[in-house]
PDB file of C-alpha atoms in Angstrom:
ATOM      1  CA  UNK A 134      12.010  34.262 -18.982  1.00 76.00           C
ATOM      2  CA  UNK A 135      11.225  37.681 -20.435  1.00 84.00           C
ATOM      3  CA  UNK A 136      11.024  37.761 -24.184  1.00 91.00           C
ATOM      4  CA  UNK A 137      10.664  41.668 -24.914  1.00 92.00           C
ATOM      5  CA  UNK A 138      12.592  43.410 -27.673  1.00 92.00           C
ATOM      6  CA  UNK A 139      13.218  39.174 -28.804  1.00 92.00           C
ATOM      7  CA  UNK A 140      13.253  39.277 -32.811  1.00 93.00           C
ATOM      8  CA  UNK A 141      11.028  36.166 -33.864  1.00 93.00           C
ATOM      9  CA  UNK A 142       9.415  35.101 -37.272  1.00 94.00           C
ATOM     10  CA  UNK A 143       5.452  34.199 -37.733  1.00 93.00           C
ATOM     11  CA  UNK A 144       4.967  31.448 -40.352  1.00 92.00           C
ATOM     12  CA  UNK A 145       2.390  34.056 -41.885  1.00 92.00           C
ATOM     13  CA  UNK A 146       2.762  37.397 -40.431  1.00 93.00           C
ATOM     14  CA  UNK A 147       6.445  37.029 -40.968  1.00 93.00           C
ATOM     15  CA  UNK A 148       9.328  38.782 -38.919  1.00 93.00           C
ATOM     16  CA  UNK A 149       8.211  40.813 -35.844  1.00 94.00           C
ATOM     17  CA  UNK A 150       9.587  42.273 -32.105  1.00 94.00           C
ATOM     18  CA  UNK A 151       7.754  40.897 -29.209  1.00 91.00           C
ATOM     19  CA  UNK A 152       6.881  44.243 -27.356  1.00 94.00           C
ATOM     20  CA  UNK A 153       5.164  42.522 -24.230  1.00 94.00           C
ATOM     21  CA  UNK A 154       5.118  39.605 -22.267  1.00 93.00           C
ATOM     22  CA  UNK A 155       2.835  38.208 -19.691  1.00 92.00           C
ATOM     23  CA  UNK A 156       2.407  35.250 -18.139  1.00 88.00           C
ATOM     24  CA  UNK A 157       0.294  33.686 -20.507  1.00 89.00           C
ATOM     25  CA  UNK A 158       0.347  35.695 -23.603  1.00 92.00           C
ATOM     26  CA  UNK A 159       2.794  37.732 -26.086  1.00 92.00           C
ATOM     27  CA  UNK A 160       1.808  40.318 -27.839  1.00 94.00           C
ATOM     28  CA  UNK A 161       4.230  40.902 -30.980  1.00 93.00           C
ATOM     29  CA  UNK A 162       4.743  44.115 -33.465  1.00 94.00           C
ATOM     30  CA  UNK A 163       4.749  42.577 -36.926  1.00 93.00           C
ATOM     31  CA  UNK A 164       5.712  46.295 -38.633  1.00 90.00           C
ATOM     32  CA  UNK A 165       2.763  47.570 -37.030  1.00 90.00           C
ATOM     33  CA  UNK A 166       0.259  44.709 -37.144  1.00 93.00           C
ATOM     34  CA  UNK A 167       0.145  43.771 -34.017  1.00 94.00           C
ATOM     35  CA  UNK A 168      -1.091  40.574 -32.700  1.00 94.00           C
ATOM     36  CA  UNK A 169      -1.409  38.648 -29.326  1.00 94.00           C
ATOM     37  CA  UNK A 170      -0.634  35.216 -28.990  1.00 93.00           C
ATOM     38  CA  UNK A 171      -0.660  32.013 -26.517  1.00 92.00           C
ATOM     39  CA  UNK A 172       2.194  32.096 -24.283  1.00 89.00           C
ATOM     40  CA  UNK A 173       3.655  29.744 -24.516  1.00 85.00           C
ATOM     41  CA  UNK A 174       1.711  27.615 -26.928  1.00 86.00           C
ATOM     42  CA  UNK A 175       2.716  29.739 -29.737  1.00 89.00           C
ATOM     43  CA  UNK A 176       6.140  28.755 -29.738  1.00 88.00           C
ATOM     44  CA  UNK A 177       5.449  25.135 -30.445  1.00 84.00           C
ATOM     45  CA  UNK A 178       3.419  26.109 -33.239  1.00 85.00           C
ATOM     46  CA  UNK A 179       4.066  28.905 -35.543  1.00 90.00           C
ATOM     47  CA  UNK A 180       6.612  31.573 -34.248  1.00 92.00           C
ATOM     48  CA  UNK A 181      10.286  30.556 -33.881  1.00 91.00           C
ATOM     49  CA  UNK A 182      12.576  33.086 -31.735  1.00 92.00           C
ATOM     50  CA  UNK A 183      16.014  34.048 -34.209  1.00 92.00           C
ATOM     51  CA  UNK A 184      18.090  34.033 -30.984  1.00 90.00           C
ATOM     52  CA  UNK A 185      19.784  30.484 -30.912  1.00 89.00           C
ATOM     53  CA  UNK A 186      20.192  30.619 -27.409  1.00 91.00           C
ATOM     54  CA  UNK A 187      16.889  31.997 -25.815  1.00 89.00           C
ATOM     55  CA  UNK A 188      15.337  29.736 -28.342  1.00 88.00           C
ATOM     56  CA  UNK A 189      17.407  26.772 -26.560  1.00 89.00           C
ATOM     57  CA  UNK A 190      16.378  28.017 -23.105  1.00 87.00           C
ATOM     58  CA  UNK A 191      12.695  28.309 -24.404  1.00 86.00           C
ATOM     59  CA  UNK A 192      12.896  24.675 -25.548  1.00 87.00           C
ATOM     60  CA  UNK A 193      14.424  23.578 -22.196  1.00 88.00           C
ATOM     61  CA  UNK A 194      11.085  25.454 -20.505  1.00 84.00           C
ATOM     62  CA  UNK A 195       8.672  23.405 -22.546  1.00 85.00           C
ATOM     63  CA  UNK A 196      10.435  19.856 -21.921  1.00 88.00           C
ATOM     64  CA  UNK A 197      10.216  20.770 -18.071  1.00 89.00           C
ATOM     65  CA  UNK A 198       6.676  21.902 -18.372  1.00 85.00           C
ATOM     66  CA  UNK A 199       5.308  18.688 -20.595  1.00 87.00           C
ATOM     67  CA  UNK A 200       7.254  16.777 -17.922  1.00 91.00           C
ATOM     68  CA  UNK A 201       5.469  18.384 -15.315  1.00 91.00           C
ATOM     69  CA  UNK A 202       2.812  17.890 -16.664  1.00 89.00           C
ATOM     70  CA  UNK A 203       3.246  14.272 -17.746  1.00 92.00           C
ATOM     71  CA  UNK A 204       3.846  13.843 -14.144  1.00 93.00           C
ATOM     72  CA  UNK A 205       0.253  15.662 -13.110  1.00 93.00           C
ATOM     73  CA  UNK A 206      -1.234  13.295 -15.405  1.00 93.00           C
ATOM     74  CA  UNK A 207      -0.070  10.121 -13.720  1.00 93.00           C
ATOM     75  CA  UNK A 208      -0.413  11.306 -10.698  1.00 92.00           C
ATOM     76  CA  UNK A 209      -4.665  12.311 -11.752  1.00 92.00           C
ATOM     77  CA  UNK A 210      -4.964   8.920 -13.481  1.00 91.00           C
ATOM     78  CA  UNK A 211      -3.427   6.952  -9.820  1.00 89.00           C
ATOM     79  CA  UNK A 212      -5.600   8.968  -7.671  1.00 89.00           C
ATOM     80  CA  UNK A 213      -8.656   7.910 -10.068  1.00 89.00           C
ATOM     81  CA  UNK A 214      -7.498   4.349  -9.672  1.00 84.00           C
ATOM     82  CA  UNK A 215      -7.119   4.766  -6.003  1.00 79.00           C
ATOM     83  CA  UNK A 216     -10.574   6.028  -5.671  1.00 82.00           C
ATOM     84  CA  UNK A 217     -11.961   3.434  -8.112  1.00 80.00           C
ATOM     85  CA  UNK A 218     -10.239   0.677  -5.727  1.00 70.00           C
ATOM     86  CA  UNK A 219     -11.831   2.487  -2.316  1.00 67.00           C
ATOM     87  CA  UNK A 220     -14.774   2.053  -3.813  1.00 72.00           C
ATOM     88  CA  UNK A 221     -14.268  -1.812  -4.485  1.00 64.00           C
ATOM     89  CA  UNK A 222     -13.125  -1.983  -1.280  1.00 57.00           C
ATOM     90  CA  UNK A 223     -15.930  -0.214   0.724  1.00 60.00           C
ATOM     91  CA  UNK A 224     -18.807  -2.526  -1.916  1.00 65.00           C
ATOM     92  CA  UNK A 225     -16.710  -5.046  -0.624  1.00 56.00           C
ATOM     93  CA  UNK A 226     -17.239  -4.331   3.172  1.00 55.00           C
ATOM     94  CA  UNK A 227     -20.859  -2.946   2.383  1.00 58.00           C
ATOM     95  CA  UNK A 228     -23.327  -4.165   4.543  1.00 57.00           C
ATOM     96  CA  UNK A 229     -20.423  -7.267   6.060  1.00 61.00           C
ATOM     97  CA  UNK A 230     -20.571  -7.784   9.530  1.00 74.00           C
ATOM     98  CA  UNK A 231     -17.430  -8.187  10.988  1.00 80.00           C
ATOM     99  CA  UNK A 232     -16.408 -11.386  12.362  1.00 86.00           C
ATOM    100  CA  UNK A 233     -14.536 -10.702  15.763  1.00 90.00           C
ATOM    101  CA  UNK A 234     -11.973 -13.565  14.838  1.00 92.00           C
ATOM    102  CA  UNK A 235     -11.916 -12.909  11.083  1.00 93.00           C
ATOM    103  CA  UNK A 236      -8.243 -12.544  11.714  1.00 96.00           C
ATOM    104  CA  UNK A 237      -6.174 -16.218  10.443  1.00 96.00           C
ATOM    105  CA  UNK A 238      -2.700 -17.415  11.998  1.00 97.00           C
ATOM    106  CA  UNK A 239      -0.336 -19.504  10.021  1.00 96.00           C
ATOM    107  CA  UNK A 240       2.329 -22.133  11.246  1.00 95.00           C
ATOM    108  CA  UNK A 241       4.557 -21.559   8.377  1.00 94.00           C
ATOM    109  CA  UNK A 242       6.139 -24.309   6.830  1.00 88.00           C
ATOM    110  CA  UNK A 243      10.253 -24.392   5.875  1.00 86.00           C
ATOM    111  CA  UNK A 244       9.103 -23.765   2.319  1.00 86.00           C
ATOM    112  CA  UNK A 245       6.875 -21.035   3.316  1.00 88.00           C
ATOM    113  CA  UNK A 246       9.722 -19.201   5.361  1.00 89.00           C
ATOM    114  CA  UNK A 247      11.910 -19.268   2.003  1.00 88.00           C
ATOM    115  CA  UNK A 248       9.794 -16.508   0.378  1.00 90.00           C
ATOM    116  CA  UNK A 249       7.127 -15.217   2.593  1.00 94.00           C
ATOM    117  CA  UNK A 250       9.001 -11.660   2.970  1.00 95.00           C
ATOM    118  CA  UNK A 251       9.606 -11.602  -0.568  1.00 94.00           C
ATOM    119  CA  UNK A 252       6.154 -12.728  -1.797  1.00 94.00           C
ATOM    120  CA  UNK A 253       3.953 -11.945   1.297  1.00 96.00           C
ATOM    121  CA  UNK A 254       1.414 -14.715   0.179  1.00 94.00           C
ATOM    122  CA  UNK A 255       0.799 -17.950   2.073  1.00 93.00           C
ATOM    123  CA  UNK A 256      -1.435 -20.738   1.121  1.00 90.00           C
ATOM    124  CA  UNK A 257      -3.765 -22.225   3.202  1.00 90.00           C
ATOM    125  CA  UNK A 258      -2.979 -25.863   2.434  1.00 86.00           C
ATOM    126  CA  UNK A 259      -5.168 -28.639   1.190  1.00 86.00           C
ATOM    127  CA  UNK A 260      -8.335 -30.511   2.434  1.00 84.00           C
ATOM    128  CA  UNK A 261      -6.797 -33.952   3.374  1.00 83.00           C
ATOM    129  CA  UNK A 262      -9.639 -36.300   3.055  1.00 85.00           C
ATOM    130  CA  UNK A 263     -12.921 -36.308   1.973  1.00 84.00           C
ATOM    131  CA  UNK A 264     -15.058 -35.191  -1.192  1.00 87.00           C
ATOM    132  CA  UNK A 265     -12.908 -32.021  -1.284  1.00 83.00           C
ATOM    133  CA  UNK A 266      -9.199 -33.930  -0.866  1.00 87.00           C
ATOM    134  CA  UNK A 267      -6.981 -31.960  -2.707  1.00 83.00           C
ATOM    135  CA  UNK A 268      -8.570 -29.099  -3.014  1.00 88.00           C
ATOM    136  CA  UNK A 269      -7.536 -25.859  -1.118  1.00 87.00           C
ATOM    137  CA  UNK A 270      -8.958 -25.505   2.445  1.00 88.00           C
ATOM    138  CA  UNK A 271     -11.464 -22.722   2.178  1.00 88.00           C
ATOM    139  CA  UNK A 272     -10.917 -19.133   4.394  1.00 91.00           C
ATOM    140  CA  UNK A 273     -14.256 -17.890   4.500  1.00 88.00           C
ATOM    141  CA  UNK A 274     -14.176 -15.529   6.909  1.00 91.00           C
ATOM    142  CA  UNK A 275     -11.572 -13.736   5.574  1.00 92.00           C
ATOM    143  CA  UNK A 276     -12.432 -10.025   4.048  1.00 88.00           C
ATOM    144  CA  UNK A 277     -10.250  -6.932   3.732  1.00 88.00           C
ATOM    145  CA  UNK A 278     -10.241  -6.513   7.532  1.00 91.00           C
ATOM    146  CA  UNK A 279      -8.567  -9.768   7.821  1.00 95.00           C
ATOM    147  CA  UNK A 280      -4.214  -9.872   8.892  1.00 97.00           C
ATOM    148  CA  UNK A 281      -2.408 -12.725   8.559  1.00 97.00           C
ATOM    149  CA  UNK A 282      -0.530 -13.187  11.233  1.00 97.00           C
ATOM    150  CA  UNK A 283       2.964 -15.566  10.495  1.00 98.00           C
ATOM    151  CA  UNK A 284       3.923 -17.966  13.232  1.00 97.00           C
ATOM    152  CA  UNK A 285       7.249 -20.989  13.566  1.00 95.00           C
ATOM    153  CA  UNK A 286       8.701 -23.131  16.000  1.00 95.00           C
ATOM    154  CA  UNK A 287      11.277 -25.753  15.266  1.00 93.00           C
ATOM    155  CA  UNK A 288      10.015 -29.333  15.546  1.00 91.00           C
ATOM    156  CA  UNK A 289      11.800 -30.116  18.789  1.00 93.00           C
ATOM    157  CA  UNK A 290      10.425 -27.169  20.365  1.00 94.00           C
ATOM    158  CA  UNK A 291       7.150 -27.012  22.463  1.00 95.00           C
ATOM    159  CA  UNK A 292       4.336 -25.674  21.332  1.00 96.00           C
ATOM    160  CA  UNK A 293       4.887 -22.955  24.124  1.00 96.00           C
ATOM    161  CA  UNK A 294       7.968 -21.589  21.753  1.00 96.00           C
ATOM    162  CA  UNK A 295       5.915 -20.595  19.196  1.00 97.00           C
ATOM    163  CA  UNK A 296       6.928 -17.396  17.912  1.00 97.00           C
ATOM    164  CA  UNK A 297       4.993 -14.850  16.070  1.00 98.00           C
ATOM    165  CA  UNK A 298       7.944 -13.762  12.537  1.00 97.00           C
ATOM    166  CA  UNK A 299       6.032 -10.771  11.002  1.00 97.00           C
ATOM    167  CA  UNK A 300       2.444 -10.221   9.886  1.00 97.00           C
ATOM    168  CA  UNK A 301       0.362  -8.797   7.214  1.00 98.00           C
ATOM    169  CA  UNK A 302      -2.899  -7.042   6.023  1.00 97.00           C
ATOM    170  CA  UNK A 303      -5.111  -9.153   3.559  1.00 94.00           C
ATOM    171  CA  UNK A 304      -4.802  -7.530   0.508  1.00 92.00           C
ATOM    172  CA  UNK A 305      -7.626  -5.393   0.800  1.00 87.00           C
ATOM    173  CA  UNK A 306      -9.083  -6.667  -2.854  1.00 85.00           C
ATOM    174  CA  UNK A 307      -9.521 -10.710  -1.311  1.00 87.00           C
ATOM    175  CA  UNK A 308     -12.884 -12.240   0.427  1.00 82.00           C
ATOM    176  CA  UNK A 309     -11.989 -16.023   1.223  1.00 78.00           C
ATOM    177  CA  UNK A 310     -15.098 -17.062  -0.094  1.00 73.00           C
ATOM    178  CA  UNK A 311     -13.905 -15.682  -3.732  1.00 66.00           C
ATOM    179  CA  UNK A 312     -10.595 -16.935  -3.409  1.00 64.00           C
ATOM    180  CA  UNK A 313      -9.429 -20.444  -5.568  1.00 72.00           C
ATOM    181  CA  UNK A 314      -6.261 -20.376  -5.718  1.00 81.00           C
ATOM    182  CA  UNK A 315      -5.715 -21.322  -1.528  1.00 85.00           C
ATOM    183  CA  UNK A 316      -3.015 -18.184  -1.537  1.00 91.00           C
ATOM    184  CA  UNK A 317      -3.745 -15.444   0.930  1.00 93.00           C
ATOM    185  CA  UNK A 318      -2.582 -11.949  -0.752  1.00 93.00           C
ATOM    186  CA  UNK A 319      -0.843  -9.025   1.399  1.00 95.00           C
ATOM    187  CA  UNK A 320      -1.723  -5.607   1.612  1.00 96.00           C
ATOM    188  CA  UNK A 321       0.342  -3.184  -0.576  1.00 94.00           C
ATOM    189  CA  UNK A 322       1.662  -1.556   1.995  1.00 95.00           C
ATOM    190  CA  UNK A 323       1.019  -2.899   5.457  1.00 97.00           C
ATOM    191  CA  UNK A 324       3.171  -5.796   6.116  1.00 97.00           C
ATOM    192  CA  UNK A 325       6.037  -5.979   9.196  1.00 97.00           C
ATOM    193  CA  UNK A 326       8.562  -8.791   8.997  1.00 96.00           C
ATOM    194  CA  UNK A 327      10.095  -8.921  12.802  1.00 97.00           C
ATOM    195  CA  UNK A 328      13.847  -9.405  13.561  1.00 96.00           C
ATOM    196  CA  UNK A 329      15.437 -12.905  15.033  1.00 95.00           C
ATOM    197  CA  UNK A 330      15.456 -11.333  18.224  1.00 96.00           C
ATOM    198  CA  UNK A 331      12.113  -9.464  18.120  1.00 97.00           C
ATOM    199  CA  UNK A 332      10.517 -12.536  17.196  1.00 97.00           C
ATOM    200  CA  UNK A 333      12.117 -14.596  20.541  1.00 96.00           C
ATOM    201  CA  UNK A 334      10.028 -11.379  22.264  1.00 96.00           C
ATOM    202  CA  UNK A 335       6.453 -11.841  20.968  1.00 97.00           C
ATOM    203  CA  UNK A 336       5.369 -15.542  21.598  1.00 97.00           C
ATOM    204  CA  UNK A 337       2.119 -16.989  19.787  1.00 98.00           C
ATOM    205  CA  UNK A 338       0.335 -18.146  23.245  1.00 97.00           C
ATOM    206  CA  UNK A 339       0.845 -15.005  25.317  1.00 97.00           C
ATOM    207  CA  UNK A 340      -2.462 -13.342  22.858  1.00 97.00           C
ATOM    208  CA  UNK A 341      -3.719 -16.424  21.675  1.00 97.00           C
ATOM    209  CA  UNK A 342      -5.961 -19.150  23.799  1.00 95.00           C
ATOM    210  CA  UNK A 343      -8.292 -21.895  23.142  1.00 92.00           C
ATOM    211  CA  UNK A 344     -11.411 -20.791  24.332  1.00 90.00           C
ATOM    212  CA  UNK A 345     -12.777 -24.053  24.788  1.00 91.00           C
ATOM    213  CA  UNK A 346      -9.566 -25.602  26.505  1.00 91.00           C
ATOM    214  CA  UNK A 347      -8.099 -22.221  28.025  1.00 92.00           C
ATOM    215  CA  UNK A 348      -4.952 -24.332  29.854  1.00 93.00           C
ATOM    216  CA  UNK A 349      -4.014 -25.862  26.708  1.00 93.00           C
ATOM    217  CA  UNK A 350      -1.024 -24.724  24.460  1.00 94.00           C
ATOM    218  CA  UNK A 351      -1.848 -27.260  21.485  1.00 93.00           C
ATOM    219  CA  UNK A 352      -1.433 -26.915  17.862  1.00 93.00           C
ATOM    220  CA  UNK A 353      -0.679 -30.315  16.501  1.00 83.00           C
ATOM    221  CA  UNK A 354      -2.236 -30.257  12.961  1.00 84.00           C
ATOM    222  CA  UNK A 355      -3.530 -27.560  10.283  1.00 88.00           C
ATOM    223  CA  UNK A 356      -1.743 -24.545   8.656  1.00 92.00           C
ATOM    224  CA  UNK A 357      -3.808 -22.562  10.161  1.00 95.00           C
ATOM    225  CA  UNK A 358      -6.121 -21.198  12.440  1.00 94.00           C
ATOM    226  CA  UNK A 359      -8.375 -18.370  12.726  1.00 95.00           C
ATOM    227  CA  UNK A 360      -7.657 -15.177  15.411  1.00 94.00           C
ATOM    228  CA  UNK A 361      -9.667 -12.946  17.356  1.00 95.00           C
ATOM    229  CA  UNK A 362      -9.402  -9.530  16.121  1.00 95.00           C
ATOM    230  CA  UNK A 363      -8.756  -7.850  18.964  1.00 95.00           C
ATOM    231  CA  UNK A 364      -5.743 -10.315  19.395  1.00 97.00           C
ATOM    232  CA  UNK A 365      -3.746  -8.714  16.383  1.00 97.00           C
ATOM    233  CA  UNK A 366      -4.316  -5.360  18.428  1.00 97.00           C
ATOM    234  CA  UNK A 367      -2.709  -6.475  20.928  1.00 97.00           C
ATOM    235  CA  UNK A 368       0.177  -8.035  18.972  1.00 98.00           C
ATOM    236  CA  UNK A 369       0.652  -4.726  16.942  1.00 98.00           C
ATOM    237  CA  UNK A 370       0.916  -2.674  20.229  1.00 97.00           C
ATOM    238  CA  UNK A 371       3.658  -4.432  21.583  1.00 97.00           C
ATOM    239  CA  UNK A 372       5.401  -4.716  18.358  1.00 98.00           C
ATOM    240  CA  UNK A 373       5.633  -0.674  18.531  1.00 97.00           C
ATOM    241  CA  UNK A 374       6.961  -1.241  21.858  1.00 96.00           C
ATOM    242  CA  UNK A 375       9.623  -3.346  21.138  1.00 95.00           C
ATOM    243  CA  UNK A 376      11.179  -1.678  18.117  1.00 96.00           C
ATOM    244  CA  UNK A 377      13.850   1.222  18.278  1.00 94.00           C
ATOM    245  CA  UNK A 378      14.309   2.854  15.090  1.00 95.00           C
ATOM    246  CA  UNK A 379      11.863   5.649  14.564  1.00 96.00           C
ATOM    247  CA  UNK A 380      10.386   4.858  10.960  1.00 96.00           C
ATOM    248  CA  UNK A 381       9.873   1.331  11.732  1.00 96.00           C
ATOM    249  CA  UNK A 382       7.347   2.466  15.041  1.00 97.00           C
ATOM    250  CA  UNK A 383       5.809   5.055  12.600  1.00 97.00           C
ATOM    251  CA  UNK A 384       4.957   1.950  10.200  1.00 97.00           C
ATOM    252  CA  UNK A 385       3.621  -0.175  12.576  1.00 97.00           C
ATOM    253  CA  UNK A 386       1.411   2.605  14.018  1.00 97.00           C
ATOM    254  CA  UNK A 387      -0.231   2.945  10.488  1.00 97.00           C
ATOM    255  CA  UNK A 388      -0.652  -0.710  10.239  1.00 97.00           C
ATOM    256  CA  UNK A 389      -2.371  -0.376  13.591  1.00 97.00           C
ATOM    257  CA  UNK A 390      -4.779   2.565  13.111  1.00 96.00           C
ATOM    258  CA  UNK A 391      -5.109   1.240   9.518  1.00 95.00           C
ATOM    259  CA  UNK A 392      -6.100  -2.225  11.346  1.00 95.00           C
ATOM    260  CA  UNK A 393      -8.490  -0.508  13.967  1.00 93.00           C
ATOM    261  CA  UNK A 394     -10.141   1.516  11.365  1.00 89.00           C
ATOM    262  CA  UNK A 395     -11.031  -1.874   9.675  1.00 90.00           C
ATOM    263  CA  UNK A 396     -12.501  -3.415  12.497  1.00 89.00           C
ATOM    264  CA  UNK A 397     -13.942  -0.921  14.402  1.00 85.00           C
ATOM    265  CA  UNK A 398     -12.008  -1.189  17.276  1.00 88.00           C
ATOM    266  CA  UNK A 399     -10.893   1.641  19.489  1.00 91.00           C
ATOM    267  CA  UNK A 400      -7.042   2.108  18.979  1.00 94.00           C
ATOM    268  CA  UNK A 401      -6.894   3.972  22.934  1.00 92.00           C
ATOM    269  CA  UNK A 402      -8.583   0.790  24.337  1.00 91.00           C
ATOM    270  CA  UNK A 403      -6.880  -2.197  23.147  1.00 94.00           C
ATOM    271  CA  UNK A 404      -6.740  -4.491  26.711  1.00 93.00           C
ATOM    272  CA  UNK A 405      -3.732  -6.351  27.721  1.00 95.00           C
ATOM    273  CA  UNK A 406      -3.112  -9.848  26.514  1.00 95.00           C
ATOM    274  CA  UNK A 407      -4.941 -12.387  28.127  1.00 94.00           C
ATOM    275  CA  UNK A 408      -3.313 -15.287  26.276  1.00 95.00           C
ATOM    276  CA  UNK A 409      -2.556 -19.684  27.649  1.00 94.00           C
ATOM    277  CA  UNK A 410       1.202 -17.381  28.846  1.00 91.00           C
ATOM    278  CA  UNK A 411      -0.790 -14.006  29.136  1.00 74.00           C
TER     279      UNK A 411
END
């Protein structure tokens, strides 16, 4: 907006012509005095244009700038909080060495299914005898590396059926030894909930084996159980091979860089499944 040649008054100098304008300054002819001013800080302070109308559009250009700048102000104080949470994070990871199963799978309960893609917490259950009955079963290798990985079969099934229904990033805040509470937090932002028929597509036991009793395909007790790393790789790789729709595979290739970042694995040399159905 150019104000020159706009008639304004000065609460002291009194009525004057602005006779230039820059960008951030206004110099004004108060019958001959002439003084330079703050553009356009002036105008919220002491000098008040007599043209109704350019004085409306003026006041519209402020509200959009203290918006603006309102909005560079959030935007300063979320990147500070972002950085302040980084560095939690990496004091966090500082000097942890990474567990190559610190990845946990859960066989999800029909309470559990009601609001895990709504709440994207699961608990780990309780200790069921012992000193400890009662109290939640401890996760202790879990860190901000950690997914949780959410598995379900129906009780007439096999154990063969299980099928893997979504997964998640630890919320990159938890360490299982701090936790009390027995819930496992998500991630913000890195959390894939898979389709009915997606789901019938990426069984449990093609990535997952017992290392001790390779043949078997038994999970008879426990909420959970703990999962090689490289396993969740594996899982995330063929998830972006199943889907379709272009901003879903764009997700799930963040979760999976974001993943190998956090694990130091090498996201070009993820091997094949070698799982009990591999």
């Amino acid at each position: 907006m150019n104000l020159i040649n706009e008639e304004v008054t000065h609460k002291v100098f009194g009525e004057g012509n602005i006779v230039e304008h820059e960008e951030s300054s206004i110099t004004i002819d108060f019958n001959k005095d002439i003084k330079k001013f703050v553009y356009p800080d002036a105008f919220e302070k002491f000098i008040t244009l007599k043209d109704k109308r350019t004085a409306k559009s003026l006041k519209e250009i402020f509200l959009k700038r203290k918006e603006e700048e309102e909005v560079l102000e959030r935007e300063r104080e979320e990147e500070k909080e972002i950085q302040m949470l980084e560095q939690q994070r990496l004091e966090i990871l500082k000097n942890h060495k990474i567990h190559e199963s610190s990845q946990i799978a859960f066989w999800l309960d029909e309470e559990d299914q009601k609001d895990i893609f709504t709440d994207w917490q699961v608990s780990t259950g309780n200790v069921q005898s012992g000193k400890n009955k009662g109290q939640p079963n401890s996760v202790a290798r879990l860190r901000p590396n950690s997914a949780g990985l959410l598995t379900w079969r129906e009780p007439d099934q096999p154990e063969t059926a299980r099928k893997i229904l979504g997964l998640y990033m630890i919320n990159e805040m938890f360490t299982g030894t701090l936790g009390t509470d027995g819930m496992v937090p998500s991630h913000a932002e890195f959390k894939i909930e898979l389709s009915e028929e997606e789901a019938e597509q990426m069984l449990f036991w093609k990535y997952y084996v017992n290392k001790n009793y390779p043949e078997r395909t038994s999970w008879n007790s426990g909420k959970f159980r703990y999962f090689d790393n490289v396993w969740t790789a594996q899982i995330l790789k063929d998830i972006i091979a199943l889907k379709t729709d272009e901003a879903q595979i764009d997700q799930v290739k963040s979760f999976l860089e974001y993943f190998c970042k956090m694990n130091a694995l090498d996201i070009d040399n993820i091997p094949e499944p070698q799982g009990t159905l591999g």
